[in-house]
mmCIF file of C-alpha atoms and ligand atoms in Angstrom:
data_model
loop_
_atom_site.group_PDB
_atom_site.id
_atom_site.type_symbol
_atom_site.label_atom_id
_atom_site.label_comp_id
_atom_site.label_asym_id
_atom_site.label_seq_id
_atom_site.Cartn_x
_atom_site.Cartn_y
_atom_site.Cartn_z
ATOM 1 C CA MET A 991 16.024 -8.331 -108.817
ATOM 2 C CA SER A 992 16.103 -5.168 -106.798
ATOM 3 C CA SER A 993 15.515 -5.680 -103.081
ATOM 4 C CA THR A 994 13.861 -2.327 -102.511
ATOM 5 C CA SER A 995 10.589 -1.227 -104.054
ATOM 6 C CA PRO A 996 10.900 1.561 -106.659
ATOM 7 C CA GLY A 997 9.443 4.100 -104.241
ATOM 8 C CA THR A 998 12.061 3.455 -101.592
ATOM 9 C CA ALA A 999 15.165 2.869 -103.716
ATOM 10 C CA PRO A 1000 17.729 5.634 -103.163
ATOM 11 C CA LEU A 1001 17.988 8.164 -105.961
ATOM 12 C CA PRO A 1002 21.016 7.710 -108.224
ATOM 13 C CA ASP A 1003 21.956 11.333 -107.424
ATOM 14 C CA ASP A 1004 22.063 10.545 -103.704
ATOM 15 C CA ILE A 1005 24.247 7.498 -104.283
ATOM 16 C CA ARG A 1006 26.531 9.587 -106.492
ATOM 17 C CA GLU A 1007 26.817 12.334 -103.905
ATOM 18 C CA ALA A 1008 27.612 9.877 -101.097
ATOM 19 C CA ARG A 1009 30.243 8.218 -103.283
ATOM 20 C CA LEU A 1010 31.819 11.572 -104.141
ATOM 21 C CA ARG A 1011 31.874 12.745 -100.518
ATOM 22 C CA LEU A 1012 33.534 9.475 -99.469
ATOM 23 C CA ALA A 1013 36.062 9.671 -102.292
ATOM 24 C CA ARG A 1014 37.148 13.151 -101.129
ATOM 25 C CA ALA A 1015 37.026 12.528 -97.384
ATOM 26 C CA ARG A 1016 40.189 12.240 -95.322
ATOM 27 C CA ARG A 1017 38.411 11.510 -92.050
ATOM 28 C CA VAL A 1018 35.602 9.001 -91.987
ATOM 29 C CA VAL A 1019 33.650 7.351 -89.174
ATOM 30 C CA ALA A 1020 31.227 4.467 -89.630
ATOM 31 C CA LEU A 1021 28.736 3.684 -86.873
ATOM 32 C CA THR A 1022 27.063 0.316 -87.369
ATOM 33 C CA GLY A 1023 24.183 -1.562 -85.774
ATOM 34 C CA ALA A 1024 22.425 -4.895 -86.052
ATOM 35 C CA GLY A 1025 21.060 -4.132 -89.548
ATOM 36 C CA ILE A 1026 24.477 -4.535 -91.184
ATOM 37 C CA SER A 1027 24.578 -8.157 -89.996
ATOM 38 C CA ALA A 1028 20.958 -8.893 -90.944
ATOM 39 C CA GLU A 1029 21.977 -10.078 -94.394
ATOM 40 C CA SER A 1030 24.453 -12.475 -92.802
ATOM 41 C CA GLY A 1031 21.496 -14.091 -91.027
ATOM 42 C CA VAL A 1032 21.870 -12.414 -87.616
ATOM 43 C CA PRO A 1033 18.461 -11.241 -86.331
ATOM 44 C CA THR A 1034 18.093 -7.552 -85.418
ATOM 45 C CA PHE A 1035 16.818 -6.545 -81.982
ATOM 46 C CA ARG A 1036 13.749 -4.524 -82.796
ATOM 47 C CA GLY A 1037 12.568 -6.079 -86.046
ATOM 48 C CA ALA A 1038 9.739 -8.601 -86.341
ATOM 49 C CA ASP A 1039 12.140 -11.451 -85.567
ATOM 50 C CA GLY A 1040 13.820 -9.609 -82.684
ATOM 51 C CA LEU A 1041 11.754 -11.338 -80.026
ATOM 52 C CA TRP A 1042 12.989 -14.435 -78.227
ATOM 53 C CA ARG A 1043 10.429 -16.505 -76.288
ATOM 54 C CA ASN A 1044 8.226 -13.391 -76.440
ATOM 55 C CA LEU A 1045 10.861 -11.358 -74.595
ATOM 56 C CA ARG A 1046 12.373 -8.098 -75.832
ATOM 57 C CA ALA A 1047 16.066 -7.187 -75.622
ATOM 58 C CA GLU A 1048 15.168 -4.576 -72.996
ATOM 59 C CA GLU A 1049 13.884 -7.425 -70.769
ATOM 60 C CA LEU A 1050 16.919 -9.673 -71.223
ATOM 61 C CA ALA A 1051 19.930 -7.406 -71.704
ATOM 62 C CA THR A 1052 19.957 -5.986 -68.178
ATOM 63 C CA PRO A 1053 21.950 -6.706 -65.013
ATOM 64 C CA ARG A 1054 18.611 -7.123 -63.211
ATOM 65 C CA ALA A 1055 17.400 -9.840 -65.565
ATOM 66 C CA PHE A 1056 20.731 -11.646 -65.127
ATOM 67 C CA ALA A 1057 20.643 -11.380 -61.329
ATOM 68 C CA ARG A 1058 17.069 -12.684 -61.270
ATOM 69 C CA ASP A 1059 17.519 -15.538 -63.736
ATOM 70 C CA PRO A 1060 21.044 -16.110 -65.073
ATOM 71 C CA LEU A 1061 19.969 -19.342 -66.776
ATOM 72 C CA LEU A 1062 17.237 -17.619 -68.822
ATOM 73 C CA VAL A 1063 19.607 -14.851 -69.909
ATOM 74 C CA TRP A 1064 22.358 -17.357 -70.734
ATOM 75 C CA GLU A 1065 19.943 -19.466 -72.791
ATOM 76 C CA TRP A 1066 19.254 -16.397 -74.914
ATOM 77 C CA TYR A 1067 22.967 -15.633 -75.341
ATOM 78 C CA GLU A 1068 23.848 -19.239 -76.044
ATOM 79 C CA SER A 1069 21.138 -19.510 -78.707
ATOM 80 C CA ARG A 1070 22.564 -16.381 -80.324
ATOM 81 C CA ARG A 1071 26.162 -17.632 -79.999
ATOM 82 C CA ARG A 1072 25.242 -20.897 -81.727
ATOM 83 C CA ARG A 1073 23.440 -19.069 -84.497
ATOM 84 C CA MET A 1074 26.295 -16.603 -84.991
ATOM 85 C CA GLY A 1075 28.963 -19.282 -84.868
ATOM 86 C CA SER A 1076 28.284 -20.232 -88.473
ATOM 87 C CA VAL A 1077 27.568 -16.850 -90.091
ATOM 88 C CA GLN A 1078 29.905 -14.953 -92.399
ATOM 89 C CA PRO A 1079 30.453 -11.241 -93.058
ATOM 90 C CA ASN A 1080 28.474 -9.892 -96.011
ATOM 91 C CA ALA A 1081 29.169 -7.345 -98.767
ATOM 92 C CA GLY A 1082 28.393 -4.476 -96.335
ATOM 93 C CA HIS A 1083 31.079 -5.540 -93.823
ATOM 94 C CA HIS A 1084 33.564 -6.062 -96.664
ATOM 95 C CA ALA A 1085 32.847 -2.628 -98.157
ATOM 96 C CA LEU A 1086 33.653 -0.948 -94.812
ATOM 97 C CA ALA A 1087 36.932 -2.887 -94.586
ATOM 98 C CA ARG A 1088 37.845 -1.649 -98.097
ATOM 99 C CA LEU A 1089 36.946 1.914 -97.143
ATOM 100 C CA GLU A 1090 39.214 1.719 -94.080
ATOM 101 C CA ALA A 1091 42.111 0.582 -96.251
ATOM 102 C CA ARG A 1092 42.056 3.756 -98.335
ATOM 103 C CA VAL A 1093 40.962 6.509 -95.908
ATOM 104 C CA PRO A 1094 43.812 8.166 -93.940
ATOM 105 C CA GLU A 1095 41.831 8.605 -90.721
ATOM 106 C CA PHE A 1096 39.126 6.069 -90.208
ATOM 107 C CA LEU A 1097 37.214 4.663 -87.269
ATOM 108 C CA LEU A 1098 34.562 1.983 -87.246
ATOM 109 C CA ALA A 1099 32.404 2.186 -84.127
ATOM 110 C CA THR A 1100 30.117 -0.819 -83.949
ATOM 111 C CA GLN A 1101 27.281 -1.558 -81.562
ATOM 112 C CA ASN A 1102 27.368 -5.169 -82.701
ATOM 113 C CA VAL A 1103 28.730 -7.950 -80.528
ATOM 114 C CA ASP A 1104 28.958 -10.558 -83.306
ATOM 115 C CA GLY A 1105 32.592 -9.974 -84.322
ATOM 116 C CA LEU A 1106 31.729 -9.950 -88.065
ATOM 117 C CA HIS A 1107 33.566 -6.678 -88.792
ATOM 118 C CA GLY A 1108 36.781 -8.203 -87.491
ATOM 119 C CA LEU A 1109 36.245 -11.277 -89.677
ATOM 120 C CA ALA A 1110 35.811 -8.977 -92.690
ATOM 121 C CA GLY A 1111 39.219 -7.421 -91.957
ATOM 122 C CA SER A 1112 38.299 -4.181 -90.170
ATOM 123 C CA LYS A 1113 41.107 -3.111 -87.840
ATOM 124 C CA ARG A 1114 40.578 0.491 -86.753
ATOM 125 C CA MET A 1115 37.507 -0.440 -84.788
ATOM 126 C CA VAL A 1116 35.876 -0.003 -81.386
ATOM 127 C CA GLU A 1117 33.171 -2.333 -80.096
ATOM 128 C CA LEU A 1118 30.855 -0.062 -78.119
ATOM 129 C CA HIS A 1119 28.659 -2.835 -76.693
ATOM 130 C CA GLY A 1120 31.304 -5.511 -76.115
ATOM 131 C CA ASN A 1121 31.701 -8.916 -77.726
ATOM 132 C CA LEU A 1122 29.591 -12.029 -77.460
ATOM 133 C CA TRP A 1123 32.596 -14.343 -77.679
ATOM 134 C CA ARG A 1124 34.141 -13.004 -74.469
ATOM 135 C CA LEU A 1125 33.077 -14.157 -71.015
ATOM 136 C CA ARG A 1126 33.698 -12.215 -67.797
ATOM 137 C CA CYS A 1127 33.760 -13.612 -64.271
ATOM 138 C CA LEU A 1128 31.599 -11.821 -61.726
ATOM 139 C CA GLY A 1129 33.806 -13.287 -58.965
ATOM 140 C CA CYS A 1130 37.432 -12.596 -59.947
ATOM 141 C CA GLY A 1131 36.890 -10.298 -62.957
ATOM 142 C CA ALA A 1132 38.854 -12.496 -65.364
ATOM 143 C CA VAL A 1133 37.937 -12.105 -69.038
ATOM 144 C CA ARG A 1134 38.446 -14.897 -71.538
ATOM 145 C CA GLU A 1135 37.512 -15.602 -75.113
ATOM 146 C CA ASP A 1136 35.514 -18.745 -75.733
ATOM 147 C CA ARG A 1137 33.899 -19.561 -79.057
ATOM 148 C CA ARG A 1138 32.867 -23.078 -78.167
ATOM 149 C CA ALA A 1139 29.305 -24.122 -77.481
ATOM 150 C CA LEU A 1140 28.741 -23.882 -73.740
ATOM 151 C CA GLU A 1141 27.442 -27.192 -72.435
ATOM 152 C CA ASP A 1142 26.573 -26.324 -68.831
ATOM 153 C CA LEU A 1143 24.541 -23.191 -68.340
ATOM 154 C CA PRO A 1144 25.082 -20.861 -66.649
ATOM 155 C CA PRO A 1145 28.853 -21.238 -67.162
ATOM 156 C CA ARG A 1146 31.236 -20.860 -64.212
ATOM 157 C CA CYS A 1147 34.837 -19.684 -63.868
ATOM 158 C CA THR A 1148 37.646 -21.835 -62.478
ATOM 159 C CA CYS A 1149 37.251 -19.701 -59.316
ATOM 160 C CA SER A 1150 33.599 -20.971 -59.268
ATOM 161 C CA GLY A 1151 32.270 -17.434 -59.862
ATOM 162 C CA LEU A 1152 29.395 -16.933 -62.280
ATOM 163 C CA LEU A 1153 30.464 -15.966 -65.823
ATOM 164 C CA ARG A 1154 28.523 -13.404 -67.843
ATOM 165 C CA PRO A 1155 28.784 -12.372 -71.506
ATOM 166 C CA ASP A 1156 31.261 -9.466 -71.784
ATOM 167 C CA VAL A 1157 28.685 -7.178 -73.374
ATOM 168 C CA VAL A 1158 27.089 -3.888 -72.291
ATOM 169 C CA TRP A 1159 23.619 -4.181 -70.808
ATOM 170 C CA PHE A 1160 21.049 -1.418 -70.275
ATOM 171 C CA GLY A 1161 22.019 0.776 -67.351
ATOM 172 C CA GLU A 1162 25.711 -0.124 -67.707
ATOM 173 C CA ASP A 1163 28.473 2.178 -68.878
ATOM 174 C CA LEU A 1164 30.030 1.678 -72.280
ATOM 175 C CA PRO A 1165 33.805 1.050 -72.381
ATOM 176 C CA ALA A 1166 35.007 4.593 -71.634
ATOM 177 C CA GLY A 1167 37.944 4.696 -74.025
ATOM 178 C CA ALA A 1168 35.889 3.298 -76.897
ATOM 179 C CA LEU A 1169 33.033 5.765 -76.465
ATOM 180 C CA GLU A 1170 35.405 8.705 -76.178
ATOM 181 C CA GLN A 1171 37.261 7.619 -79.330
ATOM 182 C CA ALA A 1172 33.970 7.405 -81.216
ATOM 183 C CA PHE A 1173 32.892 10.907 -80.152
ATOM 184 C CA THR A 1174 36.292 12.464 -80.849
ATOM 185 C CA ALA A 1175 36.547 10.886 -84.307
ATOM 186 C CA ALA A 1176 32.922 11.763 -85.167
ATOM 187 C CA ARG A 1177 33.411 15.425 -84.233
ATOM 188 C CA ALA A 1178 36.522 15.617 -86.436
ATOM 189 C CA ALA A 1179 35.078 13.615 -89.344
ATOM 190 C CA ASP A 1180 34.310 14.860 -92.860
ATOM 191 C CA VAL A 1181 31.840 12.046 -93.437
ATOM 192 C CA VAL A 1182 30.002 9.805 -90.947
ATOM 193 C CA LEU A 1183 28.158 6.698 -92.173
ATOM 194 C CA VAL A 1184 25.382 5.455 -89.894
ATOM 195 C CA VAL A 1185 24.495 1.948 -90.995
ATOM 196 C CA GLY A 1186 21.758 -0.449 -89.884
ATOM 197 C CA THR A 1187 20.895 1.045 -86.534
ATOM 198 C CA SER A 1188 17.506 2.155 -85.228
ATOM 199 C CA SER A 1189 19.290 5.116 -83.569
ATOM 200 C CA LEU A 1190 17.241 4.535 -80.421
ATOM 201 C CA VAL A 1191 19.881 3.338 -77.977
ATOM 202 C CA TYR A 1192 22.061 5.922 -76.244
ATOM 203 C CA PRO A 1193 24.810 6.969 -75.879
ATOM 204 C CA ALA A 1194 25.725 5.380 -79.262
ATOM 205 C CA ALA A 1195 22.862 7.277 -80.933
ATOM 206 C CA ALA A 1196 24.431 10.542 -79.749
ATOM 207 C CA VAL A 1197 27.598 9.936 -81.829
ATOM 208 C CA PRO A 1198 26.033 11.036 -85.162
ATOM 209 C CA GLU A 1199 24.243 13.866 -83.353
ATOM 210 C CA ALA A 1200 27.621 15.164 -82.181
ATOM 211 C CA ALA A 1201 28.990 14.809 -85.718
ATOM 212 C CA ILE A 1202 26.107 16.829 -87.192
ATOM 213 C CA SER A 1203 26.648 19.581 -84.603
ATOM 214 C CA ALA A 1204 30.329 19.674 -85.530
ATOM 215 C CA GLY A 1205 29.538 20.020 -89.242
ATOM 216 C CA ALA A 1206 30.178 16.511 -90.555
ATOM 217 C CA PHE A 1207 28.316 15.172 -93.599
ATOM 218 C CA VAL A 1208 26.219 12.361 -92.093
ATOM 219 C CA VAL A 1209 24.841 9.611 -94.327
ATOM 220 C CA GLU A 1210 22.323 7.086 -93.043
ATOM 221 C CA VAL A 1211 22.004 3.672 -94.703
ATOM 222 C CA ASN A 1212 18.821 1.925 -93.607
ATOM 223 C CA PRO A 1213 15.719 0.543 -95.333
ATOM 224 C CA GLU A 1214 13.559 2.230 -92.669
ATOM 225 C CA ARG A 1215 13.213 5.748 -91.296
ATOM 226 C CA THR A 1216 14.792 6.392 -87.914
ATOM 227 C CA PRO A 1217 14.918 9.352 -85.514
ATOM 228 C CA LEU A 1218 18.164 10.341 -87.282
ATOM 229 C CA SER A 1219 16.701 10.425 -90.800
ATOM 230 C CA GLU A 1220 15.488 14.022 -90.682
ATOM 231 C CA ALA A 1221 18.686 15.455 -89.259
ATOM 232 C CA CYS A 1222 21.233 13.717 -91.490
ATOM 233 C CA ALA A 1223 22.470 15.079 -94.822
ATOM 234 C CA LEU A 1224 21.486 11.993 -96.824
ATOM 235 C CA ALA A 1225 19.215 9.071 -95.917
ATOM 236 C CA LEU A 1226 19.875 6.219 -98.333
ATOM 237 C CA ARG A 1227 16.922 3.849 -98.066
ATOM 238 C CA GLY A 1228 18.098 0.340 -98.747
ATOM 239 C CA ARG A 1229 19.957 -2.691 -97.479
ATOM 240 C CA SER A 1230 23.544 -2.106 -96.445
ATOM 241 C CA ALA A 1231 24.919 -5.094 -98.414
ATOM 242 C CA GLU A 1232 23.577 -3.404 -101.517
ATOM 243 C CA ILE A 1233 24.184 0.294 -100.779
ATOM 244 C CA LEU A 1234 27.639 0.199 -99.146
ATOM 245 C CA PRO A 1235 29.417 -1.443 -102.108
ATOM 246 C CA GLN A 1236 27.826 1.199 -104.366
ATOM 247 C CA ILE A 1237 29.047 4.178 -102.350
ATOM 248 C CA VAL A 1238 32.438 2.712 -101.376
ATOM 249 C CA GLY A 1239 33.316 1.266 -104.742
ATOM 250 C CA GLY A 1240 34.463 -2.117 -105.960
ATOM 251 C CA ALA A 1241 36.999 -4.562 -104.644
ATOM 252 C CA ALA A 1242 40.309 -2.987 -103.543
HETATM 253 C C1 BJW B 2000 18.953 -2.750 -91.841
HETATM 254 C C2 BJW B 2000 18.843 -3.931 -92.583
HETATM 255 C C3 BJW B 2000 19.704 -4.075 -93.685
HETATM 256 C C4 BJW B 2000 17.422 -4.034 -90.954
HETATM 257 N N1 BJW B 2000 20.570 -3.091 -93.981
HETATM 258 N N2 BJW B 2000 19.800 -1.804 -92.168
HETATM 259 C C5 BJW B 2000 18.816 8.892 -73.046
HETATM 260 C C6 BJW B 2000 17.443 8.833 -73.178
HETATM 261 C C7 BJW B 2000 16.726 7.694 -72.815
HETATM 262 C C8 BJW B 2000 17.381 6.581 -72.295
HETATM 263 C C9 BJW B 2000 18.732 6.622 -72.175
HETATM 264 C C10 BJW B 2000 19.439 7.765 -72.533
HETATM 265 N N3 BJW B 2000 20.761 7.524 -72.303
HETATM 266 C C11 BJW B 2000 20.876 6.284 -71.831
HETATM 267 C C12 BJW B 2000 19.673 5.711 -71.739
HETATM 268 C C13 BJW B 2000 19.358 4.343 -71.265
HETATM 269 C C14 BJW B 2000 19.647 3.290 -72.306
HETATM 270 C C15 BJW B 2000 18.908 3.597 -73.596
HETATM 271 O O1 BJW B 2000 19.442 4.106 -74.557
HETATM 272 N N4 BJW B 2000 17.654 3.208 -73.666
HETATM 273 C C16 BJW B 2000 16.854 3.400 -74.882
HETATM 274 C C17 BJW B 2000 16.181 2.089 -75.254
HETATM 275 C C18 BJW B 2000 15.896 4.533 -74.675
HETATM 276 N N5 BJW B 2000 21.082 3.168 -72.553
HETATM 277 C C19 BJW B 2000 21.864 2.490 -71.736
HETATM 278 O O2 BJW B 2000 21.431 1.966 -70.722
HETATM 279 C C20 BJW B 2000 23.342 2.399 -72.099
HETATM 280 N N6 BJW B 2000 24.139 2.728 -70.963
HETATM 281 C C21 BJW B 2000 24.185 3.957 -70.466
HETATM 282 O O3 BJW B 2000 23.650 4.891 -71.032
HETATM 283 O O4 BJW B 2000 24.890 4.061 -69.298
HETATM 284 C C22 BJW B 2000 24.788 5.311 -68.559
HETATM 285 C C23 BJW B 2000 23.371 5.422 -67.987
HETATM 286 C C24 BJW B 2000 22.857 4.396 -67.253
HETATM 287 C C25 BJW B 2000 21.554 4.488 -66.745
HETATM 288 C C26 BJW B 2000 20.755 5.575 -67.019
HETATM 289 C C27 BJW B 2000 21.286 6.606 -67.794
HETATM 290 C C28 BJW B 2000 22.593 6.527 -68.269
HETATM 291 C C29 BJW B 2000 23.726 0.989 -72.479
HETATM 292 C C30 BJW B 2000 23.062 0.506 -73.717
HETATM 293 C C31 BJW B 2000 23.438 -0.961 -73.965
HETATM 294 C C32 BJW B 2000 22.695 -1.575 -75.133
HETATM 295 N N7 BJW B 2000 22.918 -2.996 -75.127
HETATM 296 C C33 BJW B 2000 22.360 -3.807 -76.212
HETATM 297 C C34 BJW B 2000 22.669 -5.289 -75.898
HETATM 298 C C35 BJW B 2000 24.148 -5.594 -76.164
HETATM 299 C C36 BJW B 2000 24.485 -7.011 -75.913
HETATM 300 C C37 BJW B 2000 23.707 -7.946 -76.788
HETATM 301 O O5 BJW B 2000 23.865 -7.952 -78.019
HETATM 302 O O6 BJW B 2000 22.928 -8.719 -76.228
HETATM 303 O O7 BJW B 2000 22.946 -3.417 -77.460
HETATM 304 S S1 BJW B 2000 20.623 -3.551 -76.492
HETATM 305 C C38 BJW B 2000 20.693 -3.669 -78.235
HETATM 306 O O8 BJW B 2000 20.365 -2.397 -78.838
HETATM 307 C C39 BJW B 2000 22.168 -3.920 -78.565
HETATM 308 C C40 BJW B 2000 22.354 -3.061 -79.781
HETATM 309 O O9 BJW B 2000 23.731 -2.805 -79.981
HETATM 310 C C41 BJW B 2000 21.541 -1.857 -79.457
HETATM 311 C C42 BJW B 2000 21.164 -1.032 -80.650
HETATM 312 O O10 BJW B 2000 20.355 -1.744 -81.526
HETATM 313 P P1 BJW B 2000 20.565 -1.595 -83.093
HETATM 314 O O11 BJW B 2000 21.885 -2.103 -83.478
HETATM 315 O O12 BJW B 2000 20.229 -0.217 -83.494
HETATM 316 O O13 BJW B 2000 19.489 -2.669 -83.654
HETATM 317 P P2 BJW B 2000 17.922 -2.500 -83.896
HETATM 318 O O14 BJW B 2000 17.357 -3.869 -83.981
HETATM 319 O O15 BJW B 2000 17.311 -1.574 -82.936
HETATM 320 O O16 BJW B 2000 17.821 -1.796 -85.319
HETATM 321 C C43 BJW B 2000 18.246 -2.452 -86.504
HETATM 322 C C44 BJW B 2000 18.144 -1.464 -87.652
HETATM 323 O O17 BJW B 2000 18.657 -2.090 -88.820
HETATM 324 C C45 BJW B 2000 16.701 -1.029 -87.979
HETATM 325 O O18 BJW B 2000 16.647 0.383 -88.079
HETATM 326 C C46 BJW B 2000 16.425 -1.678 -89.330
HETATM 327 O O19 BJW B 2000 15.580 -0.898 -90.163
HETATM 328 C C47 BJW B 2000 17.811 -1.769 -89.910
HETATM 329 N N8 BJW B 2000 18.004 -2.833 -90.901
HETATM 330 N N9 BJW B 2000 17.851 -4.714 -92.088
HETATM 331 C C48 BJW B 2000 20.576 -1.965 -93.269
HETATM 332 N N10 BJW B 2000 19.668 -5.206 -94.490
HETATM 333 ZN ZN1 ZN B 2001 36.622 -16.096 -61.673
#
């Protein structure tokens, strides 16, 4: 059964063109967002199931929310960590790992903090919004990886400082090197894939904009329209686990 209604399924010509462009490209960038992990069972931020206790990401993913109520913010992160602990990469993540293996210059820039691209085998990758499995101490600055369920919330460092998730909240700077790499690669790219992101959150949303200005062929993969849809060369309406294997090709 097809997952998309006939009216929204991408045209075979569009799929063919995307596949051809990718086959010829020497420099490719993929920018991914929460939608690529949706089919692994990870909720998106702005979809119908994006709310948590009636709160939006914009009300939880901020330094202010954490300063006001670290327990509330940690409960949200811990519920997400527990949910993500058991999920697996899907056909969309695997397709991008296959693409990386055959393209000479490739960069995956992900906004996701779930680590699923790494599990799928992606290597040339920058995590623009950090990683949910890392904790950072507000006291001594130490960063450590911890995949275990956290029993006592909010968690504390051995120095007794408060630990926070090592992710990027609203109003905070993205990791400078990672953002710069994404912009540089996008400006030099032949093809940029923009997968499963609402293209609302900046500066990540400016990466495809920069690529378009520099002349790259930008392909959006998303079942819904976004602010990028008009400006990109191709908008493939559909789920990434279905579309990406079609445009990347079969198992390597
Ligand atoms: C599928 C699918 C399927 C579903 N297949 N697709 C310029 C203008 C206005 C504001 C700003 C601006 N520049 C900066 C700002 C402020 C702010 C911002 O952008 N605000 C906007 C909301 C307007 N940006 C920042 O604060 C950033 N920092 C910064 O700019 O520092 C300098 C500065 C500071 C202060 C002022 C000005 C400048 C930091 C942004 C950090 C974002 N952090 C979060 C949380 C990370 C940690 C965590 O996970 O908890 O990152 S918020 C959340 O949104 C998360 C995501 O990475 C990010 C993007 O969301 P994403 O991935 O696009 O998910 P959704 O849910 O929005 O969309 C899912 C999509 O998938 C949908 O389109 C679906 O259709 C699709 N989909 N199923 C394919 N099967
Ligand atoms: Zn510490």
